[in-house]
Amino acid sequence: MSTTLVERLAAIAGMTHVIVDPDVLAARSVDWTGRYRGHADALVRPGNADEVAAVLRICRDAGAFVTVQGGRTSLVAGTVPQHDDVLLSTERLAGIGDVDTAARRIRVGAGVTLAELQCSASAAGLLVGVDLAARESATVGGMVSTNAGGLRTVRYGTMGDQVLGVEVALPDGSVIQRQAAAHSERSGYDDASLFVGAEGTLGVITAVDVRLHPVPAHRVTALCGFADLESLISVGRIFRNIETIAALELIDGRAAALAAEHFGLPVPVSGAWLLLIELAGEADPTGRIGDVLDGVPLCAEPAVGAETATQRRLWRVRESVAEVVGLFGSPVKFDVSLPLSAISTFEQQSAALIRRHAPTALPLLFGHIGEGNLHLNVLRCDTPQESHLYPEMMKLIAAHGGNVSSEHGVGSIKRGFLAMSRTPAEIAAMRTVKRAFDPTGYLNPAVLFD
Ligand SMILES: Cc1cc2nc3c(=O)[nH]c(=O)nc-3n(C[C@H](O)[C@H](O)[C@H](O)COP(=O)(O)OP(=O)(O)OC[C@H]3O[C@@H](n4cnc5c(N)ncnc54)[C@H](O)[C@@H]3O)c2cc1C
């Protein structure tokens, strides 16, 4: 990288916020799983939207590629630079506005973590509609850019549903604001939604107006064990249509057993498949859970928690899966969205496919069953990089009516599979939009498109 570009970046963000130390750059050029690595020439940490815009303009004019980095929890290598890029980190876009309790909204910088946002919402007696296990690191900007889902999607929708406005630095170095104070707005394109799920290909989100929700007066959590996946899905179908549903999570019984073995985690129910159900509303929903489960063939009495401490213990079983998947090194991850009717067959056929490619591997299936939004993680998978497991699994997902990316996005890993979910006309339209915003294709060049 030319000294001139580094100097110009430093003139914008300040000398201490432009880093060229090779060790720092190497650490920033690897993905969350440690599987995918790239190379960057510099890291820049602009402190506000104007600085972000100026950094973009300078990089574009210098012909430098830019990769945007939020919390770097992407599970599709969305932040791995592939062209000796400038890494643009949003970590200094960390401002947190006051909660507007009447309008139930808050304006935060794109680099604010989900945990920080949750803290502010909670202090004002409100909650954030999206929650996920990476909350301590995942940023609001990253979550909007990937249209993150997670543990509460069944109730509140995805991150895109929480966006009331955005501030974005565009690839041409201009800044746009869509943060109308008035609730209703019909004056042309819904530009904010254009950046939802764009994975940083159209601009850098610098701030977000986030919708907040009232905290329900009552909450009850239950953990149930099932002998087979089909029975669990039948029960899931009923719960997902109940108005007070707050979470509906599938846990692979093998993951729970590993959590018990390796972390000493108490798992209060047995079963090949576990279902975590949470209902929340203004009236106590405990009876409703009992009514639905009455007569359902469970492996044991369900564990039910109406108090926070018990609820936390039950949730710990679900949250421990994130640690379990790392027990044997970096797993091969598939982010699968399937019709509920296809999940059981998919589970069997995917297990058979994995056995063929990696006989000693251990598949674990878990996730947000309410939306058929699942994570298949293959542990102890020692197949070589050139193995056909990945493409064959993608084909199997598509054959079951599934989507190649249910919530993690396309990133750089799934670029080659976009056509499994999108028609040629849709991809062409997306490319047209990308070209209009970023004609030279310098922003997040490794993401979304081949
Ligand atoms: C343990 C764990 C659990 C997870 N659980 C879930 C889950 O339940 N649901 C779910 O949806 N995801 C989940 N994820 C994936 C990940 O947390 C989400 O994709 C999250 O939205 C990424 O946020 P981030 O700030 O880390 O973004 P990054 O990883 O930094 O970036 C993600 C993408 O967005 C771009 N980007 C980042 N910030 C901006 C910005 N300000 N403007 C424009 N582009 C930007 C990046 O270039 C990249 O392409 C999980 C990840 C982990 C590690």
Short mmCIF file of C-alpha atoms and ligand atoms in Angstrom, two decimals:
data_model
loop_
_atom_site.label_atom_id
_atom_site.label_comp_id
_atom_site.label_asym_id
_atom_site.label_seq_id
_atom_site.Cartn_x
_atom_site.Cartn_y
_atom_site.Cartn_z
CA MET A 1 0.00 0.00 0.00
CA SER A 2 1.32 3.42 -0.89
CA THR A 3 2.53 5.63 1.94
CA THR A 4 0.42 8.38 0.44
CA LEU A 5 -2.80 6.43 0.96
CA VAL A 6 -1.86 5.61 4.55
CA GLU A 7 -1.05 9.26 5.17
CA ARG A 8 -4.32 10.38 3.64
CA LEU A 9 -6.28 7.88 5.75
CA ALA A 10 -4.42 9.11 8.83
CA ALA A 11 -5.30 12.68 7.94
CA ILE A 12 -8.97 11.70 8.11
CA ALA A 13 -9.17 9.30 11.05
CA GLY A 14 -6.06 10.29 13.00
CA MET A 15 -2.69 8.54 13.08
CA THR A 16 -3.65 6.19 15.94
CA HIS A 17 -6.63 4.91 13.99
CA VAL A 18 -4.72 3.74 10.93
CA ILE A 19 -2.90 0.50 11.64
CA VAL A 20 -0.45 -1.27 9.37
CA ASP A 21 1.12 -3.60 11.95
CA PRO A 22 1.23 -7.02 10.20
CA ASP A 23 0.27 -8.93 13.37
CA VAL A 24 -2.83 -6.80 13.91
CA LEU A 25 -3.77 -7.11 10.24
CA ALA A 26 -3.29 -10.89 10.28
CA ALA A 27 -5.54 -11.21 13.34
CA ARG A 28 -8.19 -9.08 11.61
CA SER A 29 -8.00 -11.02 8.36
CA VAL A 30 -9.30 -14.32 9.70
CA ASP A 31 -12.93 -15.25 10.21
CA TRP A 32 -14.70 -16.19 13.45
CA THR A 33 -14.29 -19.93 12.87
CA GLY A 34 -10.58 -19.65 12.02
CA ARG A 35 -11.17 -21.55 8.80
CA TYR A 36 -10.93 -18.67 6.31
CA ARG A 37 -8.04 -16.24 6.08
CA GLY A 38 -7.21 -13.33 3.78
CA HIS A 39 -4.78 -10.46 3.58
CA ALA A 40 -5.13 -6.76 4.30
CA ASP A 41 -2.77 -3.80 3.91
CA ALA A 42 -4.25 -1.45 6.49
CA LEU A 43 -6.92 -1.09 9.12
CA VAL A 44 -8.75 2.21 9.51
CA ARG A 45 -11.14 3.13 12.30
CA PRO A 46 -13.08 6.25 11.36
CA GLY A 47 -14.92 8.01 14.19
CA ASN A 48 -18.05 9.34 12.47
CA ALA A 49 -20.10 9.17 9.28
CA ASP A 50 -18.18 11.97 7.56
CA GLU A 51 -14.89 10.23 8.26
CA VAL A 52 -16.29 6.95 6.92
CA ALA A 53 -17.41 8.75 3.76
CA ALA A 54 -14.01 10.43 3.33
CA VAL A 55 -12.21 7.10 3.82
CA LEU A 56 -14.42 5.52 1.15
CA ARG A 57 -13.82 8.35 -1.32
CA ILE A 58 -10.07 8.22 -0.87
CA CYS A 59 -9.90 4.44 -1.19
CA ARG A 60 -12.08 4.48 -4.30
CA ASP A 61 -9.92 7.17 -5.90
CA ALA A 62 -6.75 5.26 -5.01
CA GLY A 63 -8.16 2.04 -6.48
CA ALA A 64 -7.96 0.30 -3.08
CA PHE A 65 -10.48 -2.37 -2.10
CA VAL A 66 -12.33 -1.92 1.19
CA THR A 67 -13.74 -4.62 3.45
CA VAL A 68 -16.13 -3.48 6.17
CA GLN A 69 -15.78 -5.04 9.61
CA GLY A 70 -18.29 -4.83 12.45
CA GLY A 71 -18.06 -7.38 15.25
CA ARG A 72 -16.53 -9.97 12.84
CA THR A 73 -18.92 -12.69 13.98
CA SER A 74 -19.91 -13.48 10.39
CA LEU A 75 -20.19 -17.23 9.89
CA VAL A 76 -19.83 -16.92 6.10
CA ALA A 77 -16.43 -15.17 6.08
CA GLY A 78 -18.09 -11.86 5.23
CA THR A 79 -15.24 -9.83 6.72
CA VAL A 80 -12.29 -11.73 5.27
CA PRO A 81 -10.34 -9.50 2.86
CA GLN A 82 -9.29 -11.11 -0.38
CA HIS A 83 -7.51 -8.30 -2.25
CA ASP A 84 -4.94 -6.74 0.13
CA ASP A 85 -7.81 -4.53 1.22
CA VAL A 86 -8.18 -1.61 3.55
CA LEU A 87 -10.19 -2.92 6.49
CA LEU A 88 -12.77 -0.37 7.61
CA SER A 89 -13.78 -1.06 11.18
CA THR A 90 -16.96 0.45 12.65
CA GLU A 91 -15.77 0.02 16.25
CA ARG A 92 -15.57 3.79 16.90
CA LEU A 93 -19.12 4.37 15.68
CA ALA A 94 -20.17 3.59 19.22
CA GLY A 95 -22.57 6.37 20.17
CA ILE A 96 -25.75 5.40 22.00
CA GLY A 97 -28.61 7.89 21.96
CA ASP A 98 -31.37 8.28 24.54
CA VAL A 99 -34.24 5.84 24.37
CA ASP A 100 -37.42 7.52 23.15
CA THR A 101 -39.78 5.56 25.39
CA ALA A 102 -42.92 7.07 23.85
CA ALA A 103 -41.91 6.18 20.30
CA ARG A 104 -40.06 3.05 21.49
CA ARG A 105 -36.94 3.73 19.48
CA ILE A 106 -33.27 4.46 19.94
CA ARG A 107 -30.56 5.76 17.66
CA VAL A 108 -27.21 4.03 17.92
CA GLY A 109 -23.92 4.00 16.06
CA ALA A 110 -23.34 1.05 13.76
CA GLY A 111 -20.49 -0.22 15.93
CA VAL A 112 -22.62 -0.58 19.07
CA THR A 113 -22.85 -4.22 20.10
CA LEU A 114 -26.15 -6.00 20.52
CA ALA A 115 -25.39 -6.49 24.24
CA GLU A 116 -24.87 -2.73 24.67
CA LEU A 117 -28.11 -2.01 22.82
CA GLN A 118 -29.97 -4.55 24.95
CA CYS A 119 -28.59 -2.90 28.08
CA SER A 120 -29.87 0.53 27.04
CA ALA A 121 -33.28 -0.85 26.07
CA SER A 122 -33.57 -2.78 29.31
CA ALA A 123 -32.66 0.27 31.42
CA ALA A 124 -35.62 2.03 29.79
CA GLY A 125 -37.96 -0.92 30.46
CA LEU A 126 -38.01 -2.05 26.83
CA LEU A 127 -36.43 -4.85 24.82
CA VAL A 128 -34.68 -5.39 21.50
CA GLY A 129 -36.57 -7.69 19.12
CA VAL A 130 -33.48 -9.58 17.96
CA ASP A 131 -31.23 -11.70 20.13
CA LEU A 132 -28.41 -14.05 19.22
CA ALA A 133 -25.60 -15.89 20.96
CA ALA A 134 -22.91 -13.58 19.51
CA ARG A 135 -24.53 -10.59 21.28
CA GLU A 136 -21.34 -9.48 23.07
CA SER A 137 -19.53 -8.90 19.75
CA ALA A 138 -22.10 -8.62 16.94
CA THR A 139 -22.78 -4.98 16.07
CA VAL A 140 -25.98 -3.26 15.07
CA GLY A 141 -24.49 -2.31 11.67
CA GLY A 142 -23.42 -5.90 11.02
CA MET A 143 -26.79 -7.22 12.08
CA VAL A 144 -28.65 -4.88 9.76
CA SER A 145 -26.23 -5.70 6.94
CA THR A 146 -26.89 -9.42 7.33
CA ASN A 147 -30.55 -8.98 8.29
CA ALA A 148 -29.77 -11.15 11.29
CA GLY A 149 -32.39 -13.49 12.72
CA GLY A 150 -31.91 -15.45 15.91
CA LEU A 151 -33.64 -16.48 19.08
CA ARG A 152 -36.59 -14.06 18.95
CA THR A 153 -37.40 -14.00 15.23
CA VAL A 154 -40.48 -16.14 15.74
CA ARG A 155 -41.97 -13.27 17.78
CA TYR A 156 -40.45 -10.01 16.51
CA GLY A 157 -39.07 -10.80 13.04
CA THR A 158 -35.54 -10.22 11.78
CA MET A 159 -33.19 -7.27 12.25
CA GLY A 160 -34.67 -5.65 9.17
CA ASP A 161 -38.02 -5.51 10.98
CA GLN A 162 -36.39 -3.49 13.77
CA VAL A 163 -34.95 -0.81 11.48
CA LEU A 164 -36.74 2.54 11.60
CA GLY A 165 -33.99 4.44 9.86
CA VAL A 166 -30.38 4.32 8.79
CA GLU A 167 -27.48 6.63 8.13
CA VAL A 168 -25.20 5.30 5.41
CA ALA A 169 -21.93 6.39 3.84
CA LEU A 170 -22.20 5.48 0.16
CA PRO A 171 -19.36 4.22 -2.04
CA ASP A 172 -19.15 7.62 -3.79
CA GLY A 173 -18.34 9.27 -0.48
CA SER A 174 -21.72 10.87 0.18
CA VAL A 175 -23.84 10.30 3.28
CA ILE A 176 -27.57 9.65 3.31
CA GLN A 177 -29.96 9.68 6.24
CA ARG A 178 -33.25 7.85 6.37
CA GLN A 179 -34.30 8.54 9.91
CA ALA A 180 -37.67 10.18 9.62
CA ALA A 181 -39.08 11.20 12.98
CA ALA A 182 -42.61 10.74 11.66
CA HIS A 183 -43.76 7.16 11.69
CA SER A 184 -45.37 7.17 8.29
CA GLU A 185 -43.42 8.07 5.18
CA ARG A 186 -44.28 7.50 1.52
CA SER A 187 -41.88 9.56 -0.55
CA GLY A 188 -40.24 7.14 -2.91
CA TYR A 189 -37.90 4.21 -2.47
CA ASP A 190 -37.66 2.67 0.97
CA ASP A 191 -33.92 3.30 0.90
CA ALA A 192 -33.31 2.01 4.43
CA SER A 193 -34.45 -1.46 3.41
CA LEU A 194 -31.99 -1.44 0.51
CA PHE A 195 -29.13 -1.73 3.00
CA VAL A 196 -30.80 -4.50 4.99
CA GLY A 197 -29.11 -7.75 4.01
CA ALA A 198 -26.81 -5.97 1.52
CA GLU A 199 -23.78 -7.28 3.46
CA GLY A 200 -21.92 -4.01 3.04
CA THR A 201 -21.90 -4.13 -0.76
CA LEU A 202 -23.87 -0.88 -1.20
CA GLY A 203 -22.51 1.33 1.54
CA VAL A 204 -21.31 1.47 5.12
CA ILE A 205 -24.09 1.83 7.67
CA THR A 206 -22.94 4.36 10.22
CA ALA A 207 -26.01 4.66 12.48
CA VAL A 208 -29.35 2.94 12.92
CA ASP A 209 -32.70 3.92 14.45
CA VAL A 210 -33.83 0.74 16.15
CA ARG A 211 -37.40 -0.20 17.05
CA LEU A 212 -37.85 -1.34 20.67
CA HIS A 213 -40.63 -3.42 22.21
CA PRO A 214 -42.49 -3.49 25.51
CA VAL A 215 -41.37 -6.15 27.99
CA PRO A 216 -44.20 -8.68 28.49
CA ALA A 217 -45.46 -8.91 32.07
CA HIS A 218 -45.27 -12.72 32.18
CA ARG A 219 -42.87 -15.17 30.67
CA VAL A 220 -42.66 -18.94 30.94
CA THR A 221 -40.00 -21.23 29.52
CA ALA A 222 -40.19 -24.99 29.02
CA LEU A 223 -37.71 -27.60 27.87
CA CYS A 224 -39.15 -30.84 26.46
CA GLY A 225 -37.45 -34.02 25.27
CA PHE A 226 -38.64 -35.99 22.21
CA ALA A 227 -37.62 -39.39 20.92
CA ASP A 228 -37.97 -38.35 17.29
CA LEU A 229 -37.71 -35.17 15.29
CA GLU A 230 -41.09 -35.56 13.55
CA SER A 231 -42.99 -35.43 16.88
CA LEU A 232 -41.03 -32.36 17.95
CA ILE A 233 -41.86 -30.60 14.70
CA SER A 234 -45.59 -31.38 15.09
CA VAL A 235 -45.55 -29.69 18.49
CA GLY A 236 -43.46 -26.82 17.09
CA ARG A 237 -46.12 -26.23 14.43
CA ILE A 238 -48.73 -25.63 17.14
CA PHE A 239 -46.58 -23.35 19.28
CA ARG A 240 -45.36 -21.16 16.44
CA ASN A 241 -48.95 -20.10 15.75
CA ILE A 242 -49.66 -19.10 19.33
CA GLU A 243 -49.73 -15.34 19.61
CA THR A 244 -47.58 -15.19 22.74
CA ILE A 245 -44.76 -17.31 21.31
CA ALA A 246 -41.43 -15.74 22.30
CA ALA A 247 -38.91 -18.44 21.34
CA LEU A 248 -39.00 -21.90 19.80
CA GLU A 249 -35.61 -23.55 19.64
CA LEU A 250 -34.52 -26.98 18.51
CA ILE A 251 -31.58 -28.51 20.38
CA ASP A 252 -29.89 -31.70 19.24
CA GLY A 253 -29.87 -34.15 22.17
CA ARG A 254 -26.26 -35.03 21.30
CA ALA A 255 -25.25 -31.39 21.79
CA ALA A 256 -26.95 -31.32 25.20
CA ALA A 257 -25.17 -34.56 26.15
CA LEU A 258 -21.80 -33.08 25.12
CA ALA A 259 -22.54 -29.94 27.16
CA ALA A 260 -23.29 -32.15 30.18
CA GLU A 261 -20.13 -34.22 29.64
CA HIS A 262 -17.67 -31.40 28.90
CA PHE A 263 -19.06 -28.45 30.82
CA GLY A 264 -20.96 -30.25 33.59
CA LEU A 265 -24.14 -28.54 32.43
CA PRO A 266 -27.26 -29.93 34.09
CA VAL A 267 -29.75 -30.96 31.39
CA PRO A 268 -33.08 -31.50 33.14
CA VAL A 269 -34.78 -33.59 30.42
CA SER A 270 -33.70 -36.48 28.26
CA GLY A 271 -34.46 -37.08 24.59
CA ALA A 272 -32.83 -37.40 21.19
CA TRP A 273 -34.25 -33.96 20.37
CA LEU A 274 -35.08 -31.13 22.75
CA LEU A 275 -37.48 -28.25 22.21
CA LEU A 276 -37.15 -25.02 24.15
CA ILE A 277 -40.44 -23.14 24.21
CA GLU A 278 -41.01 -19.68 25.60
CA LEU A 279 -44.34 -17.89 25.78
CA ALA A 280 -44.62 -14.30 26.99
CA GLY A 281 -47.62 -12.04 27.35
CA GLU A 282 -49.70 -9.82 29.58
CA ALA A 283 -51.43 -12.83 31.16
CA ASP A 284 -49.56 -15.81 32.64
CA PRO A 285 -49.10 -18.25 29.72
CA THR A 286 -48.09 -21.28 31.84
CA GLY A 287 -51.46 -22.98 31.41
CA ARG A 288 -51.26 -22.58 27.65
CA ILE A 289 -48.00 -24.56 27.51
CA GLY A 290 -49.58 -27.30 29.62
CA ASP A 291 -52.67 -27.43 27.37
CA VAL A 292 -50.61 -27.91 24.20
CA LEU A 293 -48.26 -30.47 25.74
CA ASP A 294 -51.11 -32.47 27.27
CA GLY A 295 -51.09 -35.91 25.62
CA VAL A 296 -47.89 -35.26 23.63
CA PRO A 297 -45.50 -38.26 23.87
CA LEU A 298 -42.50 -36.69 25.63
CA CYS A 299 -39.49 -38.63 26.88
CA ALA A 300 -39.93 -37.16 30.35
CA GLU A 301 -41.89 -34.52 32.23
CA PRO A 302 -41.04 -31.12 30.71
CA ALA A 303 -38.85 -28.78 32.75
CA VAL A 304 -40.82 -25.55 33.20
CA GLY A 305 -39.52 -22.23 34.51
CA ALA A 306 -41.64 -19.25 35.49
CA GLU A 307 -38.84 -17.51 37.43
CA THR A 308 -35.83 -15.85 35.89
CA ALA A 309 -33.28 -18.15 37.56
CA THR A 310 -34.92 -21.34 36.24
CA GLN A 311 -35.45 -19.77 32.83
CA ARG A 312 -31.75 -18.92 32.68
CA ARG A 313 -30.86 -22.55 33.49
CA LEU A 314 -33.09 -23.81 30.68
CA TRP A 315 -31.73 -21.24 28.21
CA ARG A 316 -28.21 -22.27 29.17
CA VAL A 317 -28.89 -25.65 27.52
CA ARG A 318 -29.64 -23.87 24.23
CA GLU A 319 -26.82 -21.36 24.52
CA SER A 320 -24.25 -24.03 25.37
CA VAL A 321 -24.58 -25.36 21.82
CA ALA A 322 -22.44 -22.43 20.59
CA GLU A 323 -19.61 -23.72 22.82
CA VAL A 324 -20.23 -27.40 22.03
CA VAL A 325 -19.74 -26.86 18.30
CA GLY A 326 -16.20 -25.65 18.97
CA LEU A 327 -15.22 -28.68 21.07
CA PHE A 328 -13.41 -30.53 18.28
CA GLY A 329 -11.92 -27.63 16.36
CA SER A 330 -13.63 -25.63 13.70
CA PRO A 331 -16.86 -27.28 12.44
CA VAL A 332 -18.21 -27.21 8.91
CA LYS A 333 -21.31 -25.04 9.10
CA PHE A 334 -24.49 -25.07 7.06
CA ASP A 335 -27.12 -22.43 7.64
CA VAL A 336 -30.30 -24.07 6.43
CA SER A 337 -33.80 -22.79 5.94
CA LEU A 338 -36.31 -25.53 5.19
CA PRO A 339 -40.06 -26.04 5.07
CA LEU A 340 -41.05 -27.73 8.35
CA SER A 341 -42.38 -30.71 6.39
CA ALA A 342 -38.91 -31.38 4.94
CA ILE A 343 -36.79 -31.15 8.09
CA SER A 344 -37.06 -34.74 9.25
CA THR A 345 -36.12 -36.27 5.88
CA PHE A 346 -33.38 -33.70 5.43
CA GLU A 347 -31.93 -34.63 8.80
CA GLN A 348 -31.71 -38.30 7.83
CA GLN A 349 -30.35 -37.70 4.35
CA SER A 350 -27.82 -35.11 5.47
CA ALA A 351 -26.55 -37.52 8.15
CA ALA A 352 -26.12 -40.20 5.48
CA LEU A 353 -24.29 -37.76 3.19
CA ILE A 354 -21.95 -36.75 6.00
CA ARG A 355 -21.27 -40.43 6.85
CA ARG A 356 -20.23 -41.02 3.23
CA HIS A 357 -17.77 -38.10 3.19
CA ALA A 358 -16.56 -38.09 6.79
CA PRO A 359 -17.41 -41.35 8.57
CA THR A 360 -16.20 -40.19 11.99
CA ALA A 361 -17.82 -36.77 11.85
CA LEU A 362 -20.64 -35.79 14.19
CA PRO A 363 -23.53 -33.75 12.72
CA LEU A 364 -25.48 -31.53 15.11
CA LEU A 365 -28.72 -29.91 14.06
CA PHE A 366 -30.15 -27.03 16.06
CA GLY A 367 -31.74 -23.63 15.61
CA HIS A 368 -34.89 -21.63 15.26
CA ILE A 369 -37.46 -24.27 14.44
CA GLY A 370 -40.38 -21.81 14.34
CA GLU A 371 -39.14 -20.52 10.98
CA GLY A 372 -37.48 -23.77 9.87
CA ASN A 373 -34.26 -21.84 10.26
CA LEU A 374 -31.61 -24.31 11.30
CA HIS A 375 -27.88 -24.72 11.76
CA LEU A 376 -26.27 -27.96 10.75
CA ASN A 377 -22.78 -28.11 12.21
CA VAL A 378 -20.49 -30.97 11.31
CA LEU A 379 -18.03 -31.61 14.13
CA ARG A 380 -14.81 -33.64 13.81
CA CYS A 381 -15.07 -33.16 10.05
CA ASP A 382 -11.62 -33.86 8.67
CA THR A 383 -12.57 -33.88 5.01
CA PRO A 384 -10.09 -31.99 2.80
CA GLN A 385 -10.98 -28.54 1.44
CA GLU A 386 -11.60 -30.02 -2.00
CA SER A 387 -14.18 -32.48 -0.63
CA HIS A 388 -17.55 -32.53 -2.37
CA LEU A 389 -19.41 -32.48 0.95
CA TYR A 390 -20.14 -28.74 0.86
CA PRO A 391 -21.58 -28.54 -2.69
CA GLU A 392 -23.47 -31.81 -2.28
CA MET A 393 -25.02 -30.60 0.96
CA MET A 394 -26.06 -27.36 -0.73
CA LYS A 395 -27.75 -29.41 -3.45
CA LEU A 396 -29.51 -31.52 -0.83
CA ILE A 397 -30.75 -28.36 0.90
CA ALA A 398 -32.07 -27.00 -2.41
CA ALA A 399 -33.69 -30.37 -3.25
CA HIS A 400 -35.65 -30.15 0.02
CA GLY A 401 -37.00 -26.73 -0.91
CA GLY A 402 -34.43 -25.02 1.30
CA ASN A 403 -32.59 -21.75 1.11
CA VAL A 404 -28.79 -21.66 0.90
CA SER A 405 -28.60 -19.02 3.60
CA SER A 406 -31.29 -18.83 6.23
CA GLU A 407 -29.80 -16.06 8.34
CA HIS A 408 -26.01 -15.80 8.15
CA GLY A 409 -25.95 -14.28 4.68
CA VAL A 410 -23.94 -15.20 1.62
CA GLY A 411 -20.60 -13.69 2.59
CA SER A 412 -17.73 -15.01 0.54
CA ILE A 413 -18.33 -18.70 1.23
CA LYS A 414 -21.72 -18.98 -0.45
CA ARG A 415 -21.21 -16.69 -3.44
CA GLY A 416 -21.07 -19.66 -5.78
CA PHE A 417 -24.42 -20.93 -4.54
CA LEU A 418 -26.49 -17.76 -4.92
CA ALA A 419 -28.26 -19.18 -7.98
CA MET A 420 -29.73 -21.95 -5.80
CA SER A 421 -31.88 -19.37 -4.02
CA ARG A 422 -32.19 -16.55 -6.55
CA THR A 423 -33.32 -16.56 -10.17
CA PRO A 424 -30.97 -15.22 -12.88
CA ALA A 425 -33.23 -12.18 -13.22
CA GLU A 426 -33.01 -11.45 -9.48
CA ILE A 427 -29.22 -11.77 -9.49
CA ALA A 428 -29.01 -9.52 -12.54
CA ALA A 429 -31.17 -6.92 -10.75
CA MET A 430 -28.94 -7.10 -7.67
CA ARG A 431 -25.85 -6.63 -9.84
CA THR A 432 -27.45 -3.60 -11.49
CA VAL A 433 -28.07 -2.04 -8.08
CA LYS A 434 -24.50 -2.84 -7.02
CA ARG A 435 -23.08 -1.25 -10.19
CA ALA A 436 -25.21 1.86 -9.71
CA PHE A 437 -23.90 2.39 -6.18
CA ASP A 438 -20.37 1.13 -6.67
CA PRO A 439 -19.40 1.14 -10.38
CA THR A 440 -15.80 0.05 -9.74
CA GLY A 441 -16.84 -2.67 -7.28
CA TYR A 442 -14.27 -1.68 -4.64
CA LEU A 443 -16.53 -2.02 -1.57
CA ASN A 444 -16.76 -5.50 -0.02
CA PRO A 445 -15.58 -7.06 -3.29
CA ALA A 446 -15.40 -10.60 -1.86
CA VAL A 447 -18.99 -10.62 -0.67
CA LEU A 448 -22.28 -11.73 -2.23
CA PHE A 449 -21.25 -11.90 -5.91
CA ASP A 450 -18.75 -14.17 -7.66
C1 LIG B 1 -21.92 -17.81 18.29
C2 LIG B 1 -22.63 -17.17 17.14
C3 LIG B 1 -24.01 -17.22 17.06
C4 LIG B 1 -24.67 -16.63 15.98
N1 LIG B 1 -26.03 -16.70 15.96
C5 LIG B 1 -26.68 -16.08 14.95
C6 LIG B 1 -28.11 -16.12 14.92
O1 LIG B 1 -28.77 -16.71 15.76
N2 LIG B 1 -28.72 -15.46 13.92
C7 LIG B 1 -28.01 -14.79 12.95
O2 LIG B 1 -28.62 -14.21 12.04
N3 LIG B 1 -26.67 -14.78 12.95
C8 LIG B 1 -25.99 -15.39 13.93
N4 LIG B 1 -24.63 -15.36 13.94
C9 LIG B 1 -23.90 -14.69 12.85
C10 LIG B 1 -23.50 -13.24 13.13
O3 LIG B 1 -23.47 -12.97 14.51
C11 LIG B 1 -24.46 -12.29 12.44
O4 LIG B 1 -24.33 -12.43 11.05
C12 LIG B 1 -24.26 -10.81 12.83
O5 LIG B 1 -25.32 -10.08 12.26
C13 LIG B 1 -22.96 -10.23 12.33
O6 LIG B 1 -22.71 -9.00 13.00
P1 LIG B 1 -21.23 -8.42 13.07
O7 LIG B 1 -21.25 -7.07 13.65
O8 LIG B 1 -20.32 -9.37 13.72
O9 LIG B 1 -20.90 -8.30 11.52
P2 LIG B 1 -19.57 -8.70 10.77
O10 LIG B 1 -19.31 -10.15 10.95
O11 LIG B 1 -18.49 -7.78 11.15
O12 LIG B 1 -20.01 -8.41 9.27
C14 LIG B 1 -21.00 -9.15 8.63
C15 LIG B 1 -21.19 -8.58 7.21
O13 LIG B 1 -21.75 -7.28 7.29
C16 LIG B 1 -20.83 -6.30 6.78
N5 LIG B 1 -20.89 -5.17 7.72
C17 LIG B 1 -20.59 -5.16 9.03
N6 LIG B 1 -20.87 -3.95 9.55
C18 LIG B 1 -21.34 -3.19 8.55
C19 LIG B 1 -21.79 -1.84 8.44
N7 LIG B 1 -21.82 -1.03 9.51
N8 LIG B 1 -22.20 -1.39 7.24
C20 LIG B 1 -22.19 -2.20 6.14
N9 LIG B 1 -21.76 -3.47 6.18
C21 LIG B 1 -21.35 -3.96 7.37
C22 LIG B 1 -19.48 -6.98 6.73
O14 LIG B 1 -18.67 -6.47 5.70
C23 LIG B 1 -19.88 -8.43 6.46
O15 LIG B 1 -20.11 -8.64 5.10
C24 LIG B 1 -23.94 -15.97 14.98
C25 LIG B 1 -22.54 -15.92 15.06
C26 LIG B 1 -21.88 -16.52 16.11
C27 LIG B 1 -20.38 -16.44 16.16
#
